[in-house]
Structures are given as structure tokens and as C-alpha cells.
Amino acid sequence: MSSNLLQLIARSVNPGAGKLLSDTELEYLLGLTNETERNELYKAAYQVKLREIGSRVYFRGLIEVGNRCAKDCYYCGIRAGNRKVERFQLSLEDIKVATEEALELNYGSVVLQSGEREDEAYVAFIEEALTLIRELSGGALGVTLSLGEQTEEVYRRWREAGAHRYLLRIETTNPVLYHKWHPVGCDFERRIGCLELLRKLDYQVGTGVLIGAPGQTLKDLVGDLRFFERQDIDMIGMGPYLVHRDTPMGQEVLEANDGREPDNFDLALNMIAVARLLLEDVNIASTTALHALRSDGRERGVLAGANVMMPNMSPLNHRKDYHLYQNKPTAVDSTLAHTSLVESLRQIGAEVGFGVRGDSCHYAKRRKNNS
Ligand code: 5AD
């Protein structure tokens, strides 16, 4: 391994040093392929995480509320145009059961995620779900929403009903790629505007990108990191692009690779690690997409600097209909999956932050600086 690289990594661990990394250095770190070198990068990112946040990993119980979607994103398995998907929508009773399970397992937060819908019936349903969650937990549970683009009024209603974090992935910050990956009508500027609205309404704001999707370069990923930095983002949820064969992008990728699926696992870990070096105190999720590629993918995400996991609490009978991509792990009972995840985290020296919300440290500092 070159001593320059070791020096670069060692330097980046110091407080505030990530901010001094140049675009060229970020790109170089993102592009590491040698295993020994990558492990050095992950160790450094893990150190920064320990210093800024500690060894705890926060769990959010993920509730997949429904798969009806108004959008037709070319990569996504639940896009409106995919006729093969059986559409579902949870009832308030389903949400109650999932929330109670999260409470029983002593999770500090839940996430409500679904396809993008802006109709009033849905907006009001989410409001009711938020009120229910607040009642069930006596206001103790943190609630993240991941429900796409909405108007300021809707974001405000949901904030008032008890949501305090919002995850809206920008998917890519290169407008040319954005337009390649999405049909006409998906408005890049609106999506950025939504992130700004969410911040104005005092949400903890999360975003993220697909990693390794067609046409994307390391320079694009550097641009994404700079976007997170500029937008003063509190949370990041990002993962490797995975093929779903019933999508236009999935078809195109399979044809170009003689039917083989690409493996963006290492690149995704690199992106997590470099995001940690650069942004230091944000919450970073170790996403299900990592788990889809490796059985220990999420644990390796933690060792590369992530500090949040979103174990699935959705009713088992609907999980097969929430396939954003192929090979999404679905079949396991939440409590069993929970027990083995806690154990595997213990084995890597991470403890779970039970019973606490695990809010973004970056958000707390950002608010203090603004007051
Ligand atoms: N591969 C990886 N991630 C995907 N998502 C959607 N489709 C795919 C795919 N094929 C992600 C998007 C979206 C999130 C809910 O799931 O980034 O924001």
C-alpha cells in the first residue's frame, strides 16, 4: 500500500480534516479496489464514527406502508408501470401491530415508507397513522417518514402530527443522469426544493443516492457528497444499485452484461466510509440493499462508518410486494431477524441503542449554531 494513501487516510481522521479533502482525493478514496487499502479506509471511517457518535447503532423499525406509486422511476420495482406487482396498502391496524412490535423490541424509532402518493386520502391516512403511533408510544418513539415529494402544507401537517425526520433520496445530483433514470415529469428541481422545505419545517433531513447505477462515474459520486455537504444534510440513506428485471434500467443492464448482475457492494461501502470522513456527525444508514448483496452486508456497512439500521417490521404477507430490487431479503420473522442481528452486531463490537431515538448529532449542532 502506498505511504501517500496511508498518510491521506491518517490525516482524514482528525476532527474537521474530512472537510479539507479535495475533490481529487475524494474520488481517489471512492475508487479504491484493493482489499487492504479499502479496509484502511473503513477503519478510519469507523474511528470517526466512534469519536463523533460512539459505538452504538440505532434501530428504526421499517414499516412499508404501501406500494402504490405515482412515479415511474426506471430502476424501481414498484414503479407505476410495473403491472406484475400486486398493489397493497396497510391498514391502521397493520401499522398498530408493527409499531407494537417495534416497541416490544425496545426500538427508539420507526420509519414509515411507501411509494409516492399525493392524494388527500393518503395524506390524511398518514396523519392518522402518526397520531396512532404517538398514542401507542406516549410520544416516545421517533418517527421518520420516507414518502416522497409533497407540498409544504403536507410536510407541515405530518410534522405537526408527530414526524420529525424525513428521508428523501435525491438518487443522483447529476441532472443529466437524473433525467436518464427518470421519465419526463420527474422534476429534479422540485426534489431539491422539497429537501429545502423539509429543513425549513425543522425536520431532520435525510437524502441519498443510488450507487453504481448505469452511466454514473466516481466524479458523480463526489458531486453527490458535495451536495450532502452544501445542503447541510443530517442523515444519509444510500445503497448499491441493484437490478430489478421488470424495470427498463434492469433490462438494459442485464442486456449489456450478458445477463449478469453488477456487484456494487464495495463501491457502496467506500461511499459510506468517505461520507463519514467528510461529514463526520451525520446519521448514516446501513441499508437493506447491502444485505441483499451479502448476508453480513449491513454489519460491514457499520464497520465502514454507518450507525443506523432499519430492520423490517412490515407484515410478512406483503413483503414480497415491496421488491424495489431483486433478492431483497423478506422471508424472516421480525423478532427472529432482530435476535440474530443484535448478536451479529455484538460480535463486531457494536451495541444497539435500545429505547433511545438516536437523533442526528449533526441536527442538534446545526440547530444550536442557528439559535
Ligand atoms: N436498487 C437499489 N435501490 C433502489 N431503490 C429503488 N430501486 C432500487 C434499485 N433497483 C431505492 C431508491 C429509493 C428507495 C426507497 O429505494 O433509492 O429512494
Short mmCIF file of C-alpha atoms and ligand atoms in Angstrom, two decimals:
data_model
loop_
_atom_site.label_atom_id
_atom_site.label_comp_id
_atom_site.label_asym_id
_atom_site.label_seq_id
_atom_site.Cartn_x
_atom_site.Cartn_y
_atom_site.Cartn_z
CA MET A 1 0.00 0.00 0.00
CA SER A 2 1.40 3.43 -0.85
CA SER A 3 2.55 5.58 2.03
CA ASN A 4 0.77 8.52 0.41
CA LEU A 5 -2.52 6.72 0.78
CA LEU A 6 -1.82 5.83 4.39
CA GLN A 7 -0.94 9.42 5.12
CA LEU A 8 -4.05 10.69 3.39
CA ILE A 9 -6.26 8.35 5.38
CA ALA A 10 -4.50 9.05 8.68
CA ARG A 11 -4.86 12.78 8.11
CA SER A 12 -8.58 12.49 7.35
CA VAL A 13 -9.35 11.02 10.75
CA ASN A 14 -8.57 14.24 12.63
CA PRO A 15 -11.55 16.42 13.59
CA GLY A 16 -12.52 18.71 10.72
CA ALA A 17 -9.96 17.13 8.39
CA GLY A 18 -12.52 15.50 6.11
CA LYS A 19 -13.69 18.95 5.06
CA LEU A 20 -10.22 19.64 3.72
CA LEU A 21 -10.21 16.69 1.32
CA SER A 22 -10.10 17.86 -2.29
CA ASP A 23 -12.41 16.50 -4.99
CA THR A 24 -9.47 14.57 -6.42
CA GLU A 25 -8.77 12.97 -3.04
CA LEU A 26 -12.43 12.08 -2.51
CA GLU A 27 -12.52 10.47 -5.95
CA TYR A 28 -9.32 8.56 -5.24
CA LEU A 29 -10.70 7.17 -1.97
CA LEU A 30 -14.03 6.24 -3.58
CA GLY A 31 -12.17 4.38 -6.30
CA LEU A 32 -10.10 2.12 -4.03
CA THR A 33 -10.44 -1.51 -5.06
CA ASN A 34 -7.57 -3.24 -3.26
CA GLU A 35 -8.94 -5.01 -0.19
CA THR A 36 -6.15 -3.99 2.20
CA GLU A 37 -6.49 -0.38 1.14
CA ARG A 38 -10.26 -0.42 1.43
CA ASN A 39 -10.00 -1.86 4.93
CA GLU A 40 -7.75 1.02 5.96
CA LEU A 41 -10.37 3.44 4.67
CA TYR A 42 -13.15 1.65 6.59
CA LYS A 43 -11.11 1.58 9.79
CA ALA A 44 -10.57 5.33 9.55
CA ALA A 45 -14.26 5.98 8.95
CA TYR A 46 -15.16 3.74 11.89
CA GLN A 47 -12.82 5.73 14.11
CA VAL A 48 -14.52 8.97 13.09
CA LYS A 49 -17.88 7.41 13.85
CA LEU A 50 -16.69 6.27 17.30
CA ARG A 51 -15.40 9.73 18.07
CA GLU A 52 -18.49 11.61 16.84
CA ILE A 53 -21.32 9.25 17.76
CA GLY A 54 -19.95 6.34 19.79
CA SER A 55 -20.19 2.62 19.17
CA ARG A 56 -23.96 2.45 19.28
CA VAL A 57 -26.10 1.52 16.29
CA TYR A 58 -29.66 2.84 16.28
CA PHE A 59 -32.51 0.69 15.02
CA ARG A 60 -35.56 2.06 13.25
CA GLY A 61 -38.40 -0.38 12.69
CA LEU A 62 -39.23 -0.11 8.99
CA ILE A 63 -42.93 -0.17 8.13
CA GLU A 64 -43.60 -0.43 4.40
CA VAL A 65 -46.99 1.25 4.30
CA GLY A 66 -47.94 0.59 0.68
CA ASN A 67 -46.54 0.06 -2.80
CA ARG A 68 -48.91 2.18 -4.88
CA CYS A 69 -46.75 4.75 -6.60
CA ALA A 70 -47.46 7.66 -8.90
CA LYS A 71 -43.87 7.68 -10.15
CA ASP A 72 -42.32 5.57 -12.86
CA CYS A 73 -38.60 5.63 -11.98
CA TYR A 74 -36.75 3.41 -14.45
CA TYR A 75 -34.82 1.45 -11.77
CA CYS A 76 -37.51 0.75 -9.20
CA GLY A 77 -39.51 -2.48 -8.90
CA ILE A 78 -42.65 -0.76 -7.60
CA ARG A 79 -42.77 1.83 -10.38
CA ALA A 80 -46.29 2.65 -11.57
CA GLY A 81 -45.71 0.90 -14.91
CA ASN A 82 -44.83 -2.50 -13.42
CA ARG A 83 -48.04 -4.48 -13.93
CA LYS A 84 -46.61 -7.60 -12.31
CA VAL A 85 -46.72 -6.13 -8.82
CA GLU A 86 -49.72 -6.77 -6.65
CA ARG A 87 -50.52 -3.45 -5.05
CA PHE A 88 -51.27 -3.19 -1.34
CA GLN A 89 -51.87 -0.65 1.33
CA LEU A 90 -51.58 -1.39 5.05
CA SER A 91 -54.47 -0.66 7.37
CA LEU A 92 -54.14 1.36 10.56
CA GLU A 93 -54.44 -1.95 12.38
CA ASP A 94 -51.39 -3.30 10.48
CA ILE A 95 -49.44 -0.18 11.43
CA LYS A 96 -50.51 -0.62 15.04
CA VAL A 97 -49.25 -4.22 15.09
CA ALA A 98 -45.90 -3.25 13.54
CA THR A 99 -45.46 -0.32 15.93
CA GLU A 100 -46.24 -2.51 18.91
CA GLU A 101 -43.65 -4.99 17.73
CA ALA A 102 -41.06 -2.20 17.47
CA LEU A 103 -41.98 -1.06 20.98
CA GLU A 104 -41.74 -4.60 22.34
CA LEU A 105 -38.29 -4.95 20.86
CA ASN A 106 -37.44 -1.61 22.52
CA TYR A 107 -36.66 0.27 19.32
CA GLY A 108 -36.37 4.03 19.69
CA SER A 109 -37.83 4.89 16.28
CA VAL A 110 -39.92 3.70 13.36
CA VAL A 111 -39.85 4.64 9.68
CA LEU A 112 -42.94 4.87 7.51
CA GLN A 113 -42.00 4.30 3.88
CA SER A 114 -44.12 3.86 0.75
CA GLY A 115 -44.48 4.60 -2.92
CA GLU A 116 -45.05 8.26 -3.71
CA ARG A 117 -48.67 9.43 -3.48
CA GLU A 118 -50.01 12.92 -3.06
CA ASP A 119 -53.77 12.32 -2.91
CA GLU A 120 -55.60 13.76 0.07
CA ALA A 121 -56.92 10.38 1.23
CA TYR A 122 -53.34 9.15 1.58
CA VAL A 123 -52.08 12.31 3.23
CA ALA A 124 -54.87 12.08 5.81
CA PHE A 125 -54.18 8.38 6.34
CA ILE A 126 -50.54 9.10 7.18
CA GLU A 127 -51.68 11.81 9.58
CA GLU A 128 -53.87 9.26 11.34
CA ALA A 129 -51.02 6.75 11.42
CA LEU A 130 -48.75 9.35 13.00
CA THR A 131 -51.36 10.16 15.64
CA LEU A 132 -51.74 6.46 16.35
CA ILE A 133 -48.00 5.95 16.74
CA ARG A 134 -47.81 8.90 19.09
CA GLU A 135 -50.62 7.46 21.22
CA LEU A 136 -49.15 3.96 21.28
CA SER A 137 -45.74 5.14 22.44
CA GLY A 138 -46.78 8.10 24.58
CA GLY A 139 -44.79 10.28 22.18
CA ALA A 140 -41.57 8.42 22.93
CA LEU A 141 -40.94 6.83 19.53
CA GLY A 142 -39.00 8.78 16.96
CA VAL A 143 -40.72 8.80 13.56
CA THR A 144 -39.00 9.10 10.19
CA LEU A 145 -41.05 9.47 7.03
CA SER A 146 -39.90 8.34 3.61
CA LEU A 147 -42.92 9.19 1.48
CA GLY A 148 -41.53 11.22 -1.38
CA GLU A 149 -42.24 14.64 -2.76
CA GLN A 150 -45.11 16.54 -1.17
CA THR A 151 -46.28 20.13 -0.83
CA GLU A 152 -45.13 22.36 2.00
CA GLU A 153 -48.59 22.12 3.53
CA VAL A 154 -48.46 18.33 3.64
CA TYR A 155 -44.97 18.28 5.15
CA ARG A 156 -46.25 20.72 7.75
CA ARG A 157 -49.30 18.59 8.59
CA TRP A 158 -47.16 15.49 9.04
CA ARG A 159 -44.63 17.39 11.15
CA GLU A 160 -47.43 18.61 13.40
CA ALA A 161 -48.81 15.08 13.64
CA GLY A 162 -45.51 13.86 15.09
CA ALA A 163 -42.97 13.11 12.34
CA HIS A 164 -39.59 14.70 12.93
CA ARG A 165 -37.26 13.11 10.40
CA TYR A 166 -37.70 12.83 6.64
CA LEU A 167 -35.71 10.82 4.16
CA LEU A 168 -35.96 11.89 0.52
CA ARG A 169 -33.26 10.49 -1.69
CA ILE A 170 -32.15 12.73 -4.49
CA GLU A 171 -30.97 9.49 -6.23
CA THR A 172 -28.26 11.39 -8.16
CA THR A 173 -27.24 15.03 -8.13
CA ASN A 174 -26.11 14.98 -11.75
CA PRO A 175 -29.13 16.44 -13.59
CA VAL A 176 -28.22 14.63 -16.82
CA LEU A 177 -28.25 11.25 -15.06
CA TYR A 178 -31.37 12.22 -13.14
CA HIS A 179 -33.18 12.72 -16.42
CA LYS A 180 -31.85 9.45 -17.81
CA TRP A 181 -33.04 7.49 -14.77
CA HIS A 182 -36.46 9.11 -14.53
CA PRO A 183 -39.24 9.76 -17.05
CA VAL A 184 -40.30 13.23 -18.14
CA GLY A 185 -42.36 14.76 -15.35
CA CYS A 186 -39.95 13.83 -12.56
CA ASP A 187 -38.66 17.24 -11.66
CA PHE A 188 -35.12 17.36 -10.28
CA GLU A 189 -35.52 20.94 -9.09
CA ARG A 190 -38.71 20.11 -7.24
CA ARG A 191 -36.96 17.31 -5.41
CA ILE A 192 -34.20 19.63 -4.26
CA GLY A 193 -36.87 22.19 -3.32
CA CYS A 194 -38.54 19.54 -1.15
CA LEU A 195 -35.32 18.99 0.80
CA GLU A 196 -35.18 22.72 1.41
CA LEU A 197 -38.82 22.80 2.57
CA LEU A 198 -38.17 19.96 4.97
CA ARG A 199 -35.30 21.82 6.53
CA LYS A 200 -37.39 24.97 6.82
CA LEU A 201 -40.06 22.96 8.67
CA ASP A 202 -37.44 21.76 11.13
CA TYR A 203 -37.28 18.12 10.13
CA GLN A 204 -34.03 16.22 10.48
CA VAL A 205 -33.38 15.94 6.77
CA GLY A 206 -32.01 12.86 5.07
CA THR A 207 -31.12 12.17 1.50
CA GLY A 208 -29.05 9.72 -0.50
CA VAL A 209 -28.21 8.31 -3.89
CA LEU A 210 -28.07 5.10 -5.86
CA ILE A 211 -24.51 3.84 -6.05
CA GLY A 212 -23.22 2.23 -9.22
CA ALA A 213 -26.23 2.79 -11.46
CA PRO A 214 -25.63 2.95 -15.24
CA GLY A 215 -23.65 5.89 -16.53
CA GLN A 216 -22.60 7.07 -13.08
CA THR A 217 -18.92 7.88 -12.54
CA LEU A 218 -16.81 8.42 -9.43
CA LYS A 219 -16.92 12.13 -10.23
CA ASP A 220 -20.70 11.99 -10.00
CA LEU A 221 -20.42 10.40 -6.55
CA VAL A 222 -18.02 13.16 -5.49
CA GLY A 223 -20.66 15.63 -6.68
CA ASP A 224 -23.23 13.79 -4.54
CA LEU A 225 -21.01 14.07 -1.46
CA ARG A 226 -20.51 17.77 -2.09
CA PHE A 227 -24.28 18.15 -2.38
CA PHE A 228 -24.79 16.49 1.03
CA GLU A 229 -22.20 18.87 2.45
CA ARG A 230 -23.72 22.00 0.84
CA GLN A 231 -27.24 21.10 1.87
CA ASP A 232 -26.07 20.53 5.44
CA ILE A 233 -27.81 17.16 5.43
CA ASP A 234 -28.47 15.45 8.79
CA MET A 235 -28.92 11.87 7.65
CA ILE A 236 -27.88 9.72 4.72
CA GLY A 237 -29.55 6.63 3.35
CA MET A 238 -27.86 5.26 0.27
CA GLY A 239 -27.11 1.88 -1.17
CA PRO A 240 -25.84 -0.04 -4.17
CA TYR A 241 -27.95 -0.04 -7.31
CA LEU A 242 -29.49 -3.49 -7.71
CA VAL A 243 -31.14 -4.93 -10.78
CA HIS A 244 -34.88 -5.49 -10.87
CA ARG A 245 -35.61 -7.36 -14.08
CA ASP A 246 -39.11 -5.92 -14.54
CA THR A 247 -37.76 -2.41 -14.97
CA PRO A 248 -36.32 -0.62 -18.02
CA MET A 249 -32.99 0.01 -16.28
CA GLY A 250 -32.75 -3.57 -15.05
CA GLN A 251 -33.37 -4.87 -18.59
CA GLU A 252 -30.78 -2.56 -20.06
CA VAL A 253 -28.14 -3.53 -17.50
CA LEU A 254 -28.76 -7.26 -17.93
CA GLU A 255 -28.53 -6.97 -21.72
CA ALA A 256 -25.30 -5.01 -21.52
CA ASN A 257 -23.75 -7.59 -19.13
CA ASP A 258 -24.83 -10.85 -20.80
CA GLY A 259 -27.41 -11.43 -18.11
CA ARG A 260 -25.07 -10.90 -15.18
CA GLU A 261 -25.99 -8.58 -12.35
CA PRO A 262 -23.43 -5.94 -11.39
CA ASP A 263 -21.96 -6.00 -7.89
CA ASN A 264 -21.67 -2.52 -6.41
CA PHE A 265 -21.09 -3.69 -2.85
CA ASP A 266 -17.51 -2.45 -2.37
CA LEU A 267 -18.26 0.85 -4.04
CA ALA A 268 -21.23 1.35 -1.69
CA LEU A 269 -19.02 0.67 1.34
CA ASN A 270 -16.45 3.13 0.00
CA MET A 271 -19.16 5.74 -0.38
CA ILE A 272 -20.34 5.23 3.22
CA ALA A 273 -16.79 5.49 4.53
CA VAL A 274 -15.92 8.61 2.56
CA ALA A 275 -19.25 10.23 3.57
CA ARG A 276 -18.32 9.56 7.20
CA LEU A 277 -14.86 11.12 6.80
CA LEU A 278 -16.32 14.17 5.09
CA LEU A 279 -19.49 14.75 7.10
CA GLU A 280 -18.41 13.30 10.47
CA ASP A 281 -21.50 13.63 12.68
CA VAL A 282 -24.43 12.75 10.40
CA ASN A 283 -26.51 9.61 10.80
CA ILE A 284 -25.71 7.12 8.04
CA ALA A 285 -27.88 4.08 7.39
CA SER A 286 -26.51 0.67 6.61
CA THR A 287 -29.22 -0.19 4.13
CA THR A 288 -31.13 -3.32 3.19
CA ALA A 289 -29.60 -3.14 -0.29
CA LEU A 290 -26.23 -4.05 1.29
CA HIS A 291 -27.93 -7.02 2.95
CA ALA A 292 -29.34 -8.07 -0.43
CA LEU A 293 -25.80 -8.44 -1.80
CA ARG A 294 -24.09 -10.03 1.25
CA SER A 295 -25.61 -11.80 4.23
CA ASP A 296 -23.35 -9.72 6.51
CA GLY A 297 -23.67 -6.61 4.34
CA ARG A 298 -25.26 -4.39 6.95
CA GLU A 299 -22.69 -5.28 9.61
CA ARG A 300 -19.96 -4.42 7.12
CA GLY A 301 -21.73 -1.12 6.48
CA VAL A 302 -21.44 -0.39 10.19
CA LEU A 303 -17.75 -1.24 10.16
CA ALA A 304 -17.35 1.21 7.26
CA GLY A 305 -18.90 4.04 9.29
CA ALA A 306 -22.71 3.66 9.24
CA ASN A 307 -24.65 3.93 12.52
CA VAL A 308 -28.31 3.28 11.71
CA MET A 309 -30.19 0.14 10.66
CA MET A 310 -33.76 -0.26 9.59
CA PRO A 311 -34.94 -3.79 10.41
CA ASN A 312 -38.16 -4.67 8.62
CA MET A 313 -41.31 -4.66 10.78
CA SER A 314 -43.75 -4.85 7.88
CA PRO A 315 -46.42 -7.59 7.89
CA LEU A 316 -44.86 -10.72 6.35
CA ASN A 317 -47.67 -11.30 3.85
CA HIS A 318 -46.96 -8.04 1.99
CA ARG A 319 -43.18 -8.09 1.93
CA LYS A 320 -42.95 -9.86 -1.42
CA ASP A 321 -44.85 -6.95 -2.96
CA TYR A 322 -42.32 -4.40 -1.79
CA HIS A 323 -39.49 -5.51 -4.01
CA LEU A 324 -37.72 -2.33 -5.04
CA TYR A 325 -34.99 -4.59 -6.41
CA GLN A 326 -34.32 -8.32 -6.78
CA ASN A 327 -33.17 -10.56 -3.93
CA LYS A 328 -34.50 -8.22 -1.29
CA PRO A 329 -34.42 -10.22 1.97
CA THR A 330 -38.03 -10.68 3.03
CA ALA A 331 -38.93 -14.03 4.48
CA VAL A 332 -37.81 -13.77 8.08
CA ASP A 333 -39.98 -13.08 11.10
CA SER A 334 -39.07 -9.70 12.63
CA THR A 335 -38.28 -10.99 16.11
CA LEU A 336 -36.03 -13.79 14.84
CA ALA A 337 -34.26 -11.42 12.46
CA HIS A 338 -33.87 -8.98 15.34
CA THR A 339 -32.23 -11.52 17.63
CA SER A 340 -29.66 -12.59 15.07
CA LEU A 341 -28.89 -9.01 14.06
CA VAL A 342 -28.27 -7.95 17.67
CA GLU A 343 -25.96 -10.94 18.07
CA SER A 344 -24.01 -10.26 14.89
CA LEU A 345 -23.60 -6.62 15.89
CA ARG A 346 -22.35 -7.70 19.31
CA GLN A 347 -19.77 -9.86 17.57
CA ILE A 348 -18.36 -6.87 15.71
CA GLY A 349 -18.25 -4.83 18.94
CA ALA A 350 -21.26 -2.61 18.26
CA GLU A 351 -24.12 -2.29 20.75
CA VAL A 352 -27.66 -1.35 19.88
CA GLY A 353 -29.05 1.94 21.21
CA PHE A 354 -32.23 0.45 22.62
CA GLY A 355 -35.04 2.71 23.76
CA VAL A 356 -33.46 5.92 22.52
CA ARG A 357 -34.34 7.82 19.38
CA GLY A 358 -30.81 8.18 18.14
CA ASP A 359 -31.32 11.58 16.59
CA SER A 360 -28.73 13.01 14.25
CA CYS A 361 -25.92 14.72 16.20
CA HIS A 362 -25.46 16.94 13.18
CA TYR A 363 -29.03 18.22 13.53
CA ALA A 364 -28.51 19.08 17.20
CA LYS A 365 -25.35 21.06 16.39
CA ARG A 366 -26.93 22.74 13.39
CA ARG A 367 -29.83 23.99 15.49
CA LYS A 368 -27.56 25.18 18.27
CA ASN A 369 -25.46 27.15 15.81
CA ASN A 370 -28.58 28.73 14.29
CA SER A 371 -30.14 29.79 17.58
N1 5AD B 1 -31.66 -0.65 -6.50
C1 5AD B 1 -31.33 -0.04 -5.36
N2 5AD B 1 -32.12 0.84 -4.72
C2 5AD B 1 -33.32 1.10 -5.26
N3 5AD B 1 -34.31 1.91 -4.88
C3 5AD B 1 -35.32 1.83 -5.76
N4 5AD B 1 -34.99 0.94 -6.71
C4 5AD B 1 -33.76 0.49 -6.44
C5 5AD B 1 -32.86 -0.41 -7.08
N5 5AD B 1 -33.19 -1.04 -8.20
C6 5AD B 1 -34.20 2.81 -3.74
C7 5AD B 1 -34.33 4.26 -4.19
C8 5AD B 1 -35.47 4.78 -3.37
C9 5AD B 1 -35.50 3.83 -2.22
C10 5AD B 1 -36.80 3.74 -1.49
O1 5AD B 1 -35.19 2.59 -2.80
O2 5AD B 1 -33.13 4.97 -3.90
O3 5AD B 1 -35.30 6.12 -2.96
#
